[in-house]
Coordinates of C-alpha atoms in Angstrom, one line a residue:
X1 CA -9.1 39.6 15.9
X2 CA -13.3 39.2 15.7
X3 CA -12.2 36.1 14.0
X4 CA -10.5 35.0 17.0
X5 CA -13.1 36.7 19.5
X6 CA -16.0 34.5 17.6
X7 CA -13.7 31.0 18.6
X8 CA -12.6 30.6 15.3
X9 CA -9.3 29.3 14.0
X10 CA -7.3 28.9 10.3
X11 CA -7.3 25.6 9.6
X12 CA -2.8 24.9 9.4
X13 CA -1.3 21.7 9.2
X14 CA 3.0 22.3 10.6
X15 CA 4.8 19.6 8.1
X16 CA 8.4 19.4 8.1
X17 CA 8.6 22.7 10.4
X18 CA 6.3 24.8 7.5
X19 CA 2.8 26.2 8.6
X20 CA 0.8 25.1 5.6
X21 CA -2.7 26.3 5.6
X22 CA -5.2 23.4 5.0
X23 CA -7.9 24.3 2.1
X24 CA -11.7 23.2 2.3
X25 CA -11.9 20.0 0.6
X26 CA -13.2 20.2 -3.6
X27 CA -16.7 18.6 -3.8
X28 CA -15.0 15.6 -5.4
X29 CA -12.6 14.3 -2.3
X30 CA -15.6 15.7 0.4
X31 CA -18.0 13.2 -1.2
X32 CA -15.1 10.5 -0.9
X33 CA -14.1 11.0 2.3
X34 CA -17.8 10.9 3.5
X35 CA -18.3 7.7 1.8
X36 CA -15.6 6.4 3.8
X37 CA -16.3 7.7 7.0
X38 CA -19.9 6.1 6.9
X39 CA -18.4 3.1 6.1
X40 CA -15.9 2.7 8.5
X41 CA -18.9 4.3 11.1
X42 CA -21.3 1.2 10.5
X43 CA -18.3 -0.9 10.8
X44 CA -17.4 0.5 13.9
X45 CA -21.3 0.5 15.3
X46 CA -21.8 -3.1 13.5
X47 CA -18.9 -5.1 14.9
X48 CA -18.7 -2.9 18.0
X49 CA -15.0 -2.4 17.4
X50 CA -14.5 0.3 19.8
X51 CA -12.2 2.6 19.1
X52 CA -11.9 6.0 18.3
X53 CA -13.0 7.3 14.5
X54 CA -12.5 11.1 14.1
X55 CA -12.6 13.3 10.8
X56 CA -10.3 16.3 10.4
X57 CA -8.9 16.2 14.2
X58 CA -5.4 17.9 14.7
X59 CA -2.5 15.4 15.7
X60 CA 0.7 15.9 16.8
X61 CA 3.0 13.7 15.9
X62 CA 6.4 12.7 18.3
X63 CA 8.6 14.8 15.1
X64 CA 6.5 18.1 15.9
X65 CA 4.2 17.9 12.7
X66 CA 0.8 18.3 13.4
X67 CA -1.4 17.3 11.1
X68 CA -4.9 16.3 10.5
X69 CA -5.8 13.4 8.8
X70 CA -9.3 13.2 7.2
X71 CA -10.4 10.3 8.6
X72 CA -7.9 9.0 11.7
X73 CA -8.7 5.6 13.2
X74 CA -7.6 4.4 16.6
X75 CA -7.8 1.3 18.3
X76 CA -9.7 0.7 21.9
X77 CA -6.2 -0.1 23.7
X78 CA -4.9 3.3 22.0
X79 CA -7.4 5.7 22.1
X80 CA -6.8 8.9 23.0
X81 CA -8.0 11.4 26.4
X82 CA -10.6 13.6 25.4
X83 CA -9.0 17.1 25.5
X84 CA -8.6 20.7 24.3
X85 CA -6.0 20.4 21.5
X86 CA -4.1 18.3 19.4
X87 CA -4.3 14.6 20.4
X88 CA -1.0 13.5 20.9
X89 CA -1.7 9.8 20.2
X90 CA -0.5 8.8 16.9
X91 CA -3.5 7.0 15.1
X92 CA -3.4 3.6 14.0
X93 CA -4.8 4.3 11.0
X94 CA -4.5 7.9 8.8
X95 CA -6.9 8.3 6.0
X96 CA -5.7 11.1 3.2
X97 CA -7.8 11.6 0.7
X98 CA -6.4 13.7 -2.0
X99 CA -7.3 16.7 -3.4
X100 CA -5.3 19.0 -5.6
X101 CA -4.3 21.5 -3.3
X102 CA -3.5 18.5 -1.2
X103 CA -1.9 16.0 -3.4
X104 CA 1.7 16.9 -3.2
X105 CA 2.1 16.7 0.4
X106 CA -0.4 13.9 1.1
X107 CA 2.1 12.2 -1.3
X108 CA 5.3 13.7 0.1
X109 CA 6.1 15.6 3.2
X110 CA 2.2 13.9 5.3
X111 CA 3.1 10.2 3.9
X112 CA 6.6 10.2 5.3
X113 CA 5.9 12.1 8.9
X114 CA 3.0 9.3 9.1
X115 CA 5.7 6.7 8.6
X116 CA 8.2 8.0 10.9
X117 CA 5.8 8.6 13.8
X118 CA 4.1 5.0 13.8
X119 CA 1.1 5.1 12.0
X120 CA 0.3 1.3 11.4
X121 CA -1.5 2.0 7.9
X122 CA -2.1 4.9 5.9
X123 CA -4.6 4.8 3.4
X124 CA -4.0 7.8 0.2
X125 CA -7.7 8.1 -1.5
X126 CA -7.3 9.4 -4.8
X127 CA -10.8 10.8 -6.2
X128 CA -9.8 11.6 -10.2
X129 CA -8.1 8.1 -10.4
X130 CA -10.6 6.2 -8.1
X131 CA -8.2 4.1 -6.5
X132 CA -7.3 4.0 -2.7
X133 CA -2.9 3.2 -1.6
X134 CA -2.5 1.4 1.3
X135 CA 1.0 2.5 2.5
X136 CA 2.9 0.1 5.5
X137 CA 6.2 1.1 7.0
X138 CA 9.4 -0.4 6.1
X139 CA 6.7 -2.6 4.2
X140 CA 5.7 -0.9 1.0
X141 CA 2.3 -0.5 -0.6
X142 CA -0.8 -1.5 -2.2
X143 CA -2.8 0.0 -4.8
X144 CA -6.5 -0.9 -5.0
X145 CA -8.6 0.0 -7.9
X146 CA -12.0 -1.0 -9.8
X147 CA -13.1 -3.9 -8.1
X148 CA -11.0 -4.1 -5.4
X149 CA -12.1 -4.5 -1.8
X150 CA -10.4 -2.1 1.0
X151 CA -9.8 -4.2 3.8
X152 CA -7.2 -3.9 6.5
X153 CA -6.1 -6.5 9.2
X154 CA -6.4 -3.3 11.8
X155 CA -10.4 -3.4 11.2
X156 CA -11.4 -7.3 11.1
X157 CA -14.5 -7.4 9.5
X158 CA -14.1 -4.1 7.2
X159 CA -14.4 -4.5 3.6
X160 CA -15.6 -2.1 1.2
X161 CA -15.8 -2.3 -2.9
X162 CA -13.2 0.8 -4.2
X163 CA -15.7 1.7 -6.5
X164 CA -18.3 2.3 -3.6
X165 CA -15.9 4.9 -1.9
X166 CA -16.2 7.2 -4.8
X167 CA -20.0 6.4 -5.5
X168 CA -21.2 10.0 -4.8
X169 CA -19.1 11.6 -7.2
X170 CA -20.8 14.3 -9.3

């Protein structure tokens, strides 16, 4: 209850009709997905691509799962109100990056709700393996690795080596 008082909430993710409480990010995939969040930031600033870029907001997607991507992109012609709640705009592009606590449903239950509800790309960062899946629906995947570059036709301009994204690893 003084945890309520104070404005505070649990962080919970509702995937396939379960409340799954989300756990703080390992030092590992917080590193990652701050790498990538600059990036796609100076993109955004650099090419002045408009838009909305948001870490770790809550989004309810059309199937009732709400879920919260840890990086969620969307375009100028989509971007959401600003409001109290979850954004009920499905983002163009959903950024995972996995953790072990995480790994199974970013991989499962998240990937397929993204899929059904629209999301235009979906990228799975995995940390241990350094490599970053870009995941299309009804059009398969891509795996990048090493010395790949992570582009993606909904950010013209972006490119980033894979091995930069995990650069602050400890």
């Amino acid at each position: 209850l003084a945890i309520a008082a104070a404005g505070w909430s649990l962080p919970i993710e509702f995937i396939n009709g379960d409340a799954v409480v989300t756990p703080p990010l390992a030092v590992e995939a917080s590193d990652t997905q701050g790498e990538l969040f600059v990036a796609l930031r100076i993109w955004q600033k650099e090419t002045s691509a408009g838009g909305l870029l948001a870490q770790d907001v809550l989004v309810a997607l059309p199937d009732g799962t709400h879920s919260a991507p840890d990086i969620s992109f969307w375009t100028a012609p989509r971007h959401p109100e600003n409001r109290h709640g979850a954004v009920d705009v499905v983002p163009d592009l959903a950024v995972e990056v996995m953790s072990p606590r995480t790994r199974a449903n970013d991989l499962g239950a998240k990937r397929d709700a993204y899929m059904r509800a629209g999301v235009r790309e979906l990228w799975l960062v995995d940390p241990p393996a350094q490599t970053v899946r870009r995941v299309f629906p009804n059009a398969g995947e891509v795996l990048l690795t090493g010395n790949d570059h992570l582009q993606s036709t909904l950010l013209p301009g972006f490119s980033l080596d894979i091995s930069t994204a995990f650069d602050a690893q400890v």
